[in-house]
Amino acid sequence: MTPDAHPEFPLDPALCYLNHAAVAPWPRRTAEAVAGFAHQNLHRGAADYPQWLETEQQLRTLAGRLLGGAAAQDIALLKNTSEGLSLIAQGLPWQAGDNIVSFAAEFPSNRIVWQALADQGVTLRLADHRAADPEAALIGLCDSATRLISVSSVQYADGFRIDLHRLGAFCRQRDILFCVDAIQGLGALPFDAAAVNADFVVADGHKWMLGPEGLALFYTRPEARQRLRLRQYGWRMVEHAGDYDRSDWRPAASARRFECGSPNMLGVHALAASLALLLDTGLEQVAERITSRTEHLIEAIRAAPRLSLITDPDPERRSGIVTFAVADQAPQAVHAELMRHGVICAQRGGGIRLSPHFYTPDSVLDQAMAAITDIVASNTIPTNGEANVRSR
C-alpha cells in the first residue's frame, strides 16, 4: 500500500486503478461484510434471517439518502441497470406512433430496450450530446407523440454530464416521463431524484457506488410506478409477502412490487457497507475529491505531447471520467500496453478512459501519467493503420 493510500482501499501498489467507471474495487469494510455474511452462513445458516432483512432495509434507507432523500419504499433492489430499464420499457402502455427520445452515444442498455419496442410501432429518436446545446437538441426531437425521455446522467464513454434539471423541468411541463440511467454518476456526484423531476432512476452498484455486480437500485416516483404494468410475478412482489397460506394477492404498493423472488442477500450486505462508506465520507466531499482528481488528469493530458482530450473540459460538463486519444495510435493497442504496465483503465469513445475515485492518491495519477507518456514516447504502439492490418 502506498504511503498516501486510503485505509479502506489496500490496492496492489503495482496497479494504478483508474477504472471505476467499469468495475470498482471493494472497500475493506465491504469485503469484511461479505466475509462475515459467509461465516454466518457457514455456522448458523439462515437462523439470523431477520437480521438480514434489517440490513436490506438499511440498504434501502442508505440508497434513499444517495438519491437525495428518496423514501425507502420507492426503491427496489434489482439485478442490474438493464433489468430496471427493461421493466420500464415492457411495463409502459405503448401505442403505435409513440416515440422515445435519447442520445445516440448512450450505453447499449439504454438503447436496446427502447429499440426492442419497434414491433409495437414505437420509435427511438436520438440526439447528439456533443451538439452546441445538447439539451436543446434533445428537446427539439420531442413532439406530441413523445412519451419518454431516457438519458444517462453521465455519458459512459467521455464523461459528459447532462443538465438533468433542465430536461426534467421540460418533461414535467409536457407530461413526458423522465428516466435517468445514473450508473455513471451515482456515488460520484450529488444527485437528487425529486429535484430533477425523475420518474425513474436506475443504477447498478458495481461502479461509483463501490459495490458488487448483480445488485442495482431502481427508484420510481409513486405516481409513475402505478403506470408500469407488471411483467414478473412471484412470492415477494405481493403486498403480504411471507403470508404463504393466503390465496388472494395484490402487488405491493411500494417499489418492492418489482422484486418478484428471493433477494440477493450477499449483494445486499456488500452494497450496504459500500454506501455507508460514501455517506460517512460525505457526498459533497466525495464529489469535490473526484473533481480535483479529474482536473489533475486533464491538466496533465493537456500538457503531454501527442495526447488530446476527448472529455469536455467545461467544469459544468465534467464528471469522474477523463477520456483522451493518442495521435496516430490505435486506442486498442494503447489500452493493451497500459494494462500490461498496470494502468487499469478502459478503451471507450475512440480513446482511453480514466476514472479515479475520491480515495485515489495523486501519486497514482502521476504514476499513470508517467506510464502513459513513456509508452507514447517509446513509439512501440502500432499506428491506426498497422492495428487495422493486424486485426484482420
Tab-separated table of C-alpha atoms in Angstrom:
chain	number	residue	atom	x	y	z
A	1	MET	CA	0.000	0.000	0.000
A	2	THR	CA	1.391	3.400	-0.976
A	3	PRO	CA	2.012	5.856	1.897
A	4	ASP	CA	-0.902	8.103	0.869
A	5	ALA	CA	-3.321	5.234	0.194
A	6	HIS	CA	-6.757	5.222	1.835
A	7	PRO	CA	-7.009	2.556	4.583
A	8	GLU	CA	-10.258	1.255	3.075
A	9	PHE	CA	-8.506	0.514	-0.234
A	10	PRO	CA	-5.300	-1.526	0.225
A	11	LEU	CA	-4.835	-1.965	-3.516
A	12	ASP	CA	-1.844	-3.692	-5.055
A	13	PRO	CA	0.819	-0.931	-5.305
A	14	ALA	CA	1.821	-2.299	-8.711
A	15	LEU	CA	-1.543	-1.144	-10.061
A	16	CYS	CA	-2.808	2.299	-10.979
A	17	TYR	CA	-6.516	1.601	-10.618
A	18	LEU	CA	-8.389	4.119	-12.762
A	19	ASN	CA	-11.382	2.067	-13.865
A	20	HIS	CA	-14.257	2.904	-11.506
A	21	ALA	CA	-16.479	3.677	-14.487
A	22	ALA	CA	-16.257	-0.054	-15.317
A	23	VAL	CA	-15.924	-2.214	-12.176
A	24	ALA	CA	-14.711	-0.720	-8.905
A	25	PRO	CA	-12.655	-2.441	-6.203
A	26	TRP	CA	-14.481	-3.063	-2.957
A	27	PRO	CA	-13.672	-1.115	0.190
A	28	ARG	CA	-12.199	-3.085	3.065
A	29	ARG	CA	-15.443	-2.845	5.049
A	30	THR	CA	-17.369	-4.336	2.134
A	31	ALA	CA	-15.027	-7.309	1.877
A	32	GLU	CA	-15.342	-7.784	5.629
A	33	ALA	CA	-19.150	-7.592	5.444
A	34	VAL	CA	-19.175	-10.315	2.796
A	35	ALA	CA	-16.748	-12.458	4.786
A	36	GLY	CA	-18.886	-12.018	7.890
A	37	PHE	CA	-22.024	-12.953	5.981
A	38	ALA	CA	-20.311	-16.066	4.624
A	39	HIS	CA	-19.095	-17.002	8.133
A	40	GLN	CA	-22.588	-16.571	9.497
A	41	ASN	CA	-23.988	-18.807	6.742
A	42	LEU	CA	-21.316	-21.407	7.401
A	43	HIS	CA	-22.054	-21.691	11.109
A	44	ARG	CA	-25.696	-20.629	11.517
A	45	GLY	CA	-27.331	-20.974	8.126
A	46	ALA	CA	-30.383	-18.711	7.961
A	47	ALA	CA	-31.014	-18.713	11.716
A	48	ASP	CA	-30.458	-14.945	11.760
A	49	TYR	CA	-32.569	-14.142	8.695
A	50	PRO	CA	-34.441	-11.327	10.494
A	51	GLN	CA	-31.091	-9.528	10.835
A	52	TRP	CA	-30.559	-9.918	7.108
A	53	LEU	CA	-33.894	-8.244	6.475
A	54	GLU	CA	-32.805	-5.369	8.711
A	55	THR	CA	-29.664	-4.969	6.594
A	56	GLU	CA	-31.822	-4.965	3.484
A	57	GLN	CA	-33.994	-2.198	4.903
A	58	GLN	CA	-30.863	-0.299	5.903
A	59	LEU	CA	-29.662	-0.532	2.310
A	60	ARG	CA	-32.908	0.980	1.017
A	61	THR	CA	-32.552	3.818	3.524
A	62	LEU	CA	-28.927	4.459	2.535
A	63	ALA	CA	-29.900	4.365	-1.140
A	64	GLY	CA	-32.617	6.920	-0.459
A	65	ARG	CA	-30.028	9.287	1.003
A	66	LEU	CA	-27.826	8.769	-2.040
A	67	LEU	CA	-30.806	9.712	-4.222
A	68	GLY	CA	-31.335	12.999	-2.431
A	69	GLY	CA	-33.717	11.897	0.311
A	70	ALA	CA	-35.949	9.476	-1.566
A	71	ALA	CA	-38.228	7.280	0.522
A	72	ALA	CA	-37.042	3.721	1.084
A	73	GLN	CA	-40.392	2.425	-0.155
A	74	ASP	CA	-39.730	3.999	-3.563
A	75	ILE	CA	-36.575	1.937	-4.123
A	76	ALA	CA	-36.480	-1.594	-5.497
A	77	LEU	CA	-33.390	-3.798	-5.453
A	78	LEU	CA	-32.891	-5.407	-8.864
A	79	LYS	CA	-30.193	-7.449	-10.581
A	80	ASN	CA	-28.781	-4.677	-12.794
A	81	THR	CA	-29.486	-1.493	-14.724
A	82	SER	CA	-30.670	-3.396	-17.779
A	83	GLU	CA	-33.382	-5.121	-15.753
A	84	GLY	CA	-34.677	-1.802	-14.440
A	85	LEU	CA	-34.764	-0.215	-17.891
A	86	SER	CA	-36.466	-3.317	-19.269
A	87	LEU	CA	-39.164	-3.128	-16.585
A	88	ILE	CA	-39.935	0.402	-17.776
A	89	ALA	CA	-39.803	-0.437	-21.474
A	90	GLN	CA	-42.003	-3.515	-21.118
A	91	GLY	CA	-44.259	-2.040	-18.450
A	92	LEU	CA	-45.493	1.175	-20.050
A	93	PRO	CA	-48.649	1.060	-22.218
A	94	TRP	CA	-47.325	1.997	-25.644
A	95	GLN	CA	-49.320	2.834	-28.748
A	96	ALA	CA	-48.213	2.715	-32.371
A	97	GLY	CA	-46.770	6.112	-33.253
A	98	ASP	CA	-45.307	6.824	-29.800
A	99	ASN	CA	-41.673	7.841	-29.617
A	100	ILE	CA	-38.861	7.904	-27.074
A	101	VAL	CA	-36.033	10.470	-27.142
A	102	SER	CA	-32.463	9.830	-26.020
A	103	PHE	CA	-28.834	10.436	-27.009
A	104	ALA	CA	-27.057	8.499	-29.748
A	105	ALA	CA	-23.992	7.754	-27.604
A	106	GLU	CA	-25.879	6.053	-24.773
A	107	PHE	CA	-24.606	2.731	-23.441
A	108	PRO	CA	-26.409	-0.162	-25.202
A	109	SER	CA	-28.508	-0.915	-22.104
A	110	ASN	CA	-30.216	2.465	-22.530
A	111	ARG	CA	-30.767	1.946	-26.247
A	112	ILE	CA	-31.616	-1.680	-26.954
A	113	VAL	CA	-34.578	-1.793	-24.548
A	114	TRP	CA	-36.236	1.056	-26.461
A	115	GLN	CA	-35.307	-0.243	-29.905
A	116	ALA	CA	-36.946	-3.540	-28.943
A	117	LEU	CA	-40.304	-1.719	-28.928
A	118	ALA	CA	-40.205	-1.261	-32.691
A	119	ASP	CA	-42.566	-4.186	-33.175
A	120	GLN	CA	-45.193	-2.150	-31.277
A	121	GLY	CA	-44.761	0.820	-33.615
A	122	VAL	CA	-42.646	2.796	-31.121
A	123	THR	CA	-39.644	4.717	-32.472
A	124	LEU	CA	-36.446	5.879	-30.782
A	125	ARG	CA	-35.179	9.348	-31.698
A	126	LEU	CA	-31.531	10.116	-30.978
A	127	ALA	CA	-29.800	13.462	-30.410
A	128	ASP	CA	-26.080	14.263	-30.410
A	129	HIS	CA	-24.757	15.003	-26.925
A	130	ARG	CA	-21.797	16.826	-28.476
A	131	ALA	CA	-24.051	19.433	-30.086
A	132	ALA	CA	-23.503	23.062	-29.060
A	133	ASP	CA	-26.615	22.787	-26.848
A	134	PRO	CA	-27.267	19.062	-26.324
A	135	GLU	CA	-30.335	19.545	-24.153
A	136	ALA	CA	-31.896	21.765	-26.829
A	137	ALA	CA	-31.000	19.197	-29.478
A	138	LEU	CA	-32.777	16.515	-27.483
A	139	ILE	CA	-35.796	18.690	-26.685
A	140	GLY	CA	-36.026	19.594	-30.368
A	141	LEU	CA	-36.753	15.951	-31.204
A	142	CYS	CA	-39.801	15.859	-28.919
A	143	ASP	CA	-43.347	16.283	-30.152
A	144	SER	CA	-46.873	15.443	-29.053
A	145	ALA	CA	-46.154	11.712	-29.505
A	146	THR	CA	-43.115	11.685	-27.192
A	147	ARG	CA	-43.883	9.535	-24.157
A	148	LEU	CA	-40.455	9.224	-22.528
A	149	ILE	CA	-37.040	10.830	-22.404
A	150	SER	CA	-34.320	8.448	-21.225
A	151	VAL	CA	-30.754	9.684	-20.723
A	152	SER	CA	-27.667	8.865	-18.713
A	153	SER	CA	-26.747	11.409	-16.080
A	154	VAL	CA	-23.164	10.991	-17.325
A	155	GLN	CA	-22.205	9.582	-20.722
A	156	TYR	CA	-20.155	6.438	-20.235
A	157	ALA	CA	-17.561	6.960	-22.977
A	158	ASP	CA	-16.423	10.560	-22.444
A	159	GLY	CA	-17.920	11.529	-19.069
A	160	PHE	CA	-20.178	14.279	-20.458
A	161	ARG	CA	-22.593	15.426	-17.750
A	162	ILE	CA	-26.153	16.207	-18.807
A	163	ASP	CA	-28.243	19.048	-17.353
A	164	LEU	CA	-30.873	16.853	-15.728
A	165	HIS	CA	-32.686	19.770	-14.103
A	166	ARG	CA	-33.365	21.342	-17.484
A	167	LEU	CA	-34.586	18.107	-19.048
A	168	GLY	CA	-36.659	17.136	-16.016
A	169	ALA	CA	-38.404	20.509	-15.921
A	170	PHE	CA	-39.234	20.193	-19.627
A	171	CYS	CA	-40.638	16.694	-19.110
A	172	ARG	CA	-42.820	17.760	-16.200
A	173	GLN	CA	-44.223	20.699	-18.203
A	174	ARG	CA	-45.064	18.441	-21.168
A	175	ASP	CA	-46.236	15.391	-19.196
A	176	ILE	CA	-43.376	13.314	-20.607
A	177	LEU	CA	-41.916	10.601	-18.415
A	178	PHE	CA	-38.278	11.144	-17.446
A	179	CYS	CA	-35.917	8.192	-16.970
A	180	VAL	CA	-32.327	8.604	-15.740
A	181	ASP	CA	-29.642	5.951	-16.083
A	182	ALA	CA	-27.476	7.134	-13.181
A	183	ILE	CA	-24.865	4.372	-13.191
A	184	GLN	CA	-22.006	6.711	-14.156
A	185	GLY	CA	-22.888	9.411	-11.637
A	186	LEU	CA	-24.492	7.933	-8.547
A	187	GLY	CA	-21.814	7.637	-5.880
A	188	ALA	CA	-19.563	10.145	-7.618
A	189	LEU	CA	-21.720	13.258	-7.954
A	190	PRO	CA	-24.565	14.638	-5.828
A	191	PHE	CA	-27.942	13.540	-7.136
A	192	ASP	CA	-31.497	14.458	-6.163
A	193	ALA	CA	-34.191	12.442	-7.905
A	194	ALA	CA	-37.008	14.774	-6.837
A	195	ALA	CA	-35.129	17.949	-7.741
A	196	VAL	CA	-34.544	16.780	-11.320
A	197	ASN	CA	-38.167	15.561	-11.619
A	198	ALA	CA	-37.089	11.999	-12.372
A	199	ASP	CA	-39.856	9.445	-12.711
A	200	PHE	CA	-37.403	6.542	-12.866
A	201	VAL	CA	-33.754	6.233	-11.818
A	202	VAL	CA	-31.706	3.093	-12.380
A	203	ALA	CA	-28.114	2.408	-11.355
A	204	ASP	CA	-26.065	-0.727	-10.803
A	205	GLY	CA	-23.879	-0.766	-7.698
A	206	HIS	CA	-20.562	-2.001	-9.070
A	207	LYS	CA	-19.146	1.271	-10.385
A	208	TRP	CA	-19.049	4.531	-8.432
A	209	MET	CA	-21.070	3.058	-5.565
A	210	LEU	CA	-18.142	0.686	-4.931
A	211	GLY	CA	-20.382	-2.350	-4.572
A	212	PRO	CA	-20.743	-5.766	-6.177
A	213	GLU	CA	-22.048	-6.693	-9.588
A	214	GLY	CA	-25.537	-8.155	-9.591
A	215	LEU	CA	-27.385	-5.575	-7.473
A	216	ALA	CA	-28.940	-2.331	-8.703
A	217	LEU	CA	-31.090	0.466	-7.299
A	218	PHE	CA	-34.392	1.177	-9.057
A	219	TYR	CA	-36.196	4.345	-7.959
A	220	THR	CA	-39.739	5.004	-9.095
A	221	ARG	CA	-41.797	8.081	-8.332
A	222	PRO	CA	-45.048	6.744	-6.792
A	223	GLU	CA	-47.282	8.273	-9.475
A	224	ALA	CA	-45.104	6.884	-12.245
A	225	ARG	CA	-44.851	3.489	-10.546
A	226	GLN	CA	-48.586	2.982	-10.993
A	227	ARG	CA	-48.190	3.375	-14.764
A	228	LEU	CA	-45.948	0.324	-15.102
A	229	ARG	CA	-47.676	-2.935	-15.905
A	230	LEU	CA	-46.007	-5.811	-14.097
A	231	ARG	CA	-44.306	-8.439	-16.233
A	232	GLN	CA	-42.688	-10.524	-13.496
A	233	TYR	CA	-44.510	-12.251	-10.667
A	234	GLY	CA	-43.592	-14.181	-7.562
A	235	TRP	CA	-43.974	-14.521	-3.833
A	236	ARG	CA	-42.031	-11.411	-2.844
A	237	MET	CA	-43.712	-8.782	-5.002
A	238	VAL	CA	-47.077	-9.114	-3.264
A	239	GLU	CA	-48.351	-6.812	-0.536
A	240	HIS	CA	-48.428	-9.586	2.070
A	241	ALA	CA	-45.124	-11.265	1.273
A	242	GLY	CA	-44.444	-14.096	3.697
A	243	ASP	CA	-48.104	-14.975	4.227
A	244	TYR	CA	-47.768	-18.137	2.171
A	245	ASP	CA	-51.177	-19.599	3.037
A	246	ARG	CA	-53.041	-16.608	1.646
A	247	SER	CA	-54.823	-17.381	-1.635
A	248	ASP	CA	-55.648	-13.800	-2.659
A	249	TRP	CA	-52.895	-11.321	-3.505
A	250	ARG	CA	-52.173	-7.893	-4.886
A	251	PRO	CA	-48.926	-6.197	-5.876
A	252	ALA	CA	-47.081	-4.378	-3.130
A	253	ALA	CA	-47.820	-0.657	-3.055
A	254	SER	CA	-44.111	0.033	-2.679
A	255	ALA	CA	-41.352	-0.468	-5.250
A	256	ARG	CA	-40.969	-3.979	-3.856
A	257	ARG	CA	-43.595	-4.918	-6.453
A	258	PHE	CA	-40.704	-5.151	-8.927
A	259	GLU	CA	-38.842	-7.750	-6.834
A	260	CYS	CA	-40.501	-10.987	-7.827
A	261	GLY	CA	-38.393	-13.511	-5.915
A	262	SER	CA	-35.710	-14.118	-3.308
A	263	PRO	CA	-33.266	-11.248	-2.802
A	264	ASN	CA	-29.527	-11.195	-3.382
A	265	MET	CA	-28.684	-11.095	0.329
A	266	LEU	CA	-24.948	-11.401	-0.268
A	267	GLY	CA	-25.086	-8.345	-2.529
A	268	VAL	CA	-27.295	-6.539	-0.026
A	269	HIS	CA	-24.680	-6.867	2.717
A	270	ALA	CA	-21.914	-5.750	0.363
A	271	LEU	CA	-23.656	-2.718	-1.120
A	272	ALA	CA	-24.935	-1.552	2.271
A	273	ALA	CA	-21.344	-1.434	3.530
A	274	SER	CA	-20.138	0.423	0.430
A	275	LEU	CA	-22.885	3.057	0.558
A	276	ALA	CA	-22.207	3.563	4.249
A	277	LEU	CA	-18.605	4.443	3.390
A	278	LEU	CA	-19.671	7.003	0.784
A	279	LEU	CA	-22.188	8.599	3.115
A	280	ASP	CA	-19.768	8.567	6.064
A	281	THR	CA	-17.230	10.337	3.864
A	282	GLY	CA	-19.867	12.839	2.726
A	283	LEU	CA	-21.263	13.010	-0.799
A	284	GLU	CA	-20.142	16.595	-1.314
A	285	GLN	CA	-16.630	15.723	-0.182
A	286	VAL	CA	-16.581	12.675	-2.461
A	287	ALA	CA	-17.600	14.851	-5.413
A	288	GLU	CA	-15.022	17.528	-4.570
A	289	ARG	CA	-12.213	14.965	-4.391
A	290	ILE	CA	-13.238	13.348	-7.666
A	291	THR	CA	-13.399	16.763	-9.323
A	292	SER	CA	-9.910	17.528	-8.044
A	293	ARG	CA	-8.543	14.280	-9.439
A	294	THR	CA	-10.142	14.696	-12.861
A	295	GLU	CA	-8.786	18.246	-13.023
A	296	HIS	CA	-5.341	16.841	-12.216
A	297	LEU	CA	-5.608	14.362	-15.108
A	298	ILE	CA	-6.980	16.918	-17.563
A	299	GLU	CA	-4.102	19.311	-16.898
A	300	ALA	CA	-1.554	16.503	-17.278
A	301	ILE	CA	-3.113	15.293	-20.534
A	302	ARG	CA	-3.183	18.794	-21.980
A	303	ALA	CA	0.488	19.227	-21.139
A	304	ALA	CA	1.600	15.904	-22.609
A	305	PRO	CA	2.810	15.628	-26.201
A	306	ARG	CA	0.639	13.685	-28.662
A	307	LEU	CA	-2.293	13.390	-26.244
A	308	SER	CA	-5.621	15.045	-27.000
A	309	LEU	CA	-8.530	15.407	-24.623
A	310	ILE	CA	-11.841	13.874	-25.707
A	311	THR	CA	-13.682	14.747	-22.483
A	312	ASP	CA	-15.322	18.182	-22.438
A	313	PRO	CA	-13.168	20.347	-20.113
A	314	ASP	CA	-16.084	22.587	-19.075
A	315	PRO	CA	-16.414	22.169	-15.272
A	316	GLU	CA	-20.213	22.088	-15.622
A	317	ARG	CA	-19.960	19.138	-18.000
A	318	ARG	CA	-17.273	17.070	-16.306
A	319	SER	CA	-17.716	14.002	-14.120
A	320	GLY	CA	-15.372	11.315	-12.810
A	321	ILE	CA	-14.400	10.240	-16.323
A	322	VAL	CA	-11.485	11.591	-18.366
A	323	THR	CA	-11.041	10.222	-21.889
A	324	PHE	CA	-8.149	11.028	-24.195
A	325	ALA	CA	-6.697	9.911	-27.518
A	326	VAL	CA	-3.115	9.376	-28.665
A	327	ALA	CA	-2.214	10.924	-32.009
A	328	ASP	CA	-1.917	8.368	-34.837
A	329	GLN	CA	-2.102	5.404	-32.475
A	330	ALA	CA	-4.867	2.834	-32.200
A	331	PRO	CA	-6.730	3.014	-28.873
A	332	GLN	CA	-6.919	-0.796	-28.699
A	333	ALA	CA	-3.142	-1.056	-28.796
A	334	VAL	CA	-2.628	1.837	-26.352
A	335	HIS	CA	-5.066	0.242	-23.932
A	336	ALA	CA	-3.389	-3.154	-24.136
A	337	GLU	CA	0.006	-1.608	-23.419
A	338	LEU	CA	-1.285	0.420	-20.474
A	339	MET	CA	-2.922	-2.632	-18.918
A	340	ARG	CA	0.333	-4.526	-19.344
A	341	HIS	CA	2.047	-1.763	-17.343
A	342	GLY	CA	-0.536	-1.934	-14.540
A	343	VAL	CA	-2.622	1.097	-15.529
A	344	ILE	CA	-6.141	-0.304	-15.135
A	345	CYS	CA	-8.342	1.686	-17.485
A	346	ALA	CA	-10.774	1.156	-20.367
A	347	GLN	CA	-10.966	1.724	-24.109
A	348	ARG	CA	-14.072	3.782	-24.790
A	349	GLY	CA	-15.257	6.504	-27.138
A	350	GLY	CA	-12.347	6.256	-29.526
A	351	GLY	CA	-9.779	6.732	-26.789
A	352	ILE	CA	-8.576	5.731	-23.333
A	353	ARG	CA	-10.936	6.284	-20.407
A	354	LEU	CA	-9.536	7.011	-16.951
A	355	SER	CA	-11.863	7.104	-13.946
A	356	PRO	CA	-10.388	7.762	-10.473
A	357	HIS	CA	-12.497	7.804	-7.305
A	358	PHE	CA	-12.385	10.001	-4.223
A	359	TYR	CA	-9.738	7.868	-2.498
A	360	THR	CA	-7.331	7.663	-5.464
A	361	PRO	CA	-3.988	9.185	-4.383
A	362	ASP	CA	-2.408	11.904	-6.528
A	363	SER	CA	0.686	9.700	-6.652
A	364	VAL	CA	-1.314	7.076	-8.553
A	365	LEU	CA	-2.456	9.698	-11.062
A	366	ASP	CA	1.143	10.838	-11.554
A	367	GLN	CA	2.358	7.252	-11.873
A	368	ALA	CA	-0.291	6.524	-14.500
A	369	MET	CA	0.504	9.663	-16.495
A	370	ALA	CA	4.208	8.823	-16.383
A	371	ALA	CA	3.436	5.373	-17.799
A	372	ILE	CA	1.238	6.901	-20.489
A	373	THR	CA	3.836	9.429	-21.630
A	374	ASP	CA	6.633	6.825	-21.551
A	375	ILE	CA	4.603	4.384	-23.644
A	376	VAL	CA	3.652	7.050	-26.164
A	377	ALA	CA	7.257	8.268	-26.416
A	378	SER	CA	8.544	4.727	-26.989
A	379	ASN	CA	6.872	4.529	-30.419
A	380	THR	CA	6.229	0.810	-29.889
A	381	ILE	CA	2.449	1.074	-30.223
A	382	PRO	CA	1.001	0.258	-33.662
A	383	THR	CA	-0.452	3.143	-35.634
A	384	ASN	CA	-4.140	3.061	-36.525
A	385	GLY	CA	-3.315	1.664	-39.941
A	386	GLU	CA	-0.989	-1.011	-38.614
A	387	ALA	CA	-3.516	-2.030	-35.945
A	388	ASN	CA	-6.217	-2.392	-38.597
A	389	VAL	CA	-3.989	-4.644	-40.685
A	390	ARG	CA	-3.124	-6.787	-37.659
A	391	SER	CA	-6.784	-7.047	-36.623
A	392	ARG	CA	-7.622	-8.724	-39.910
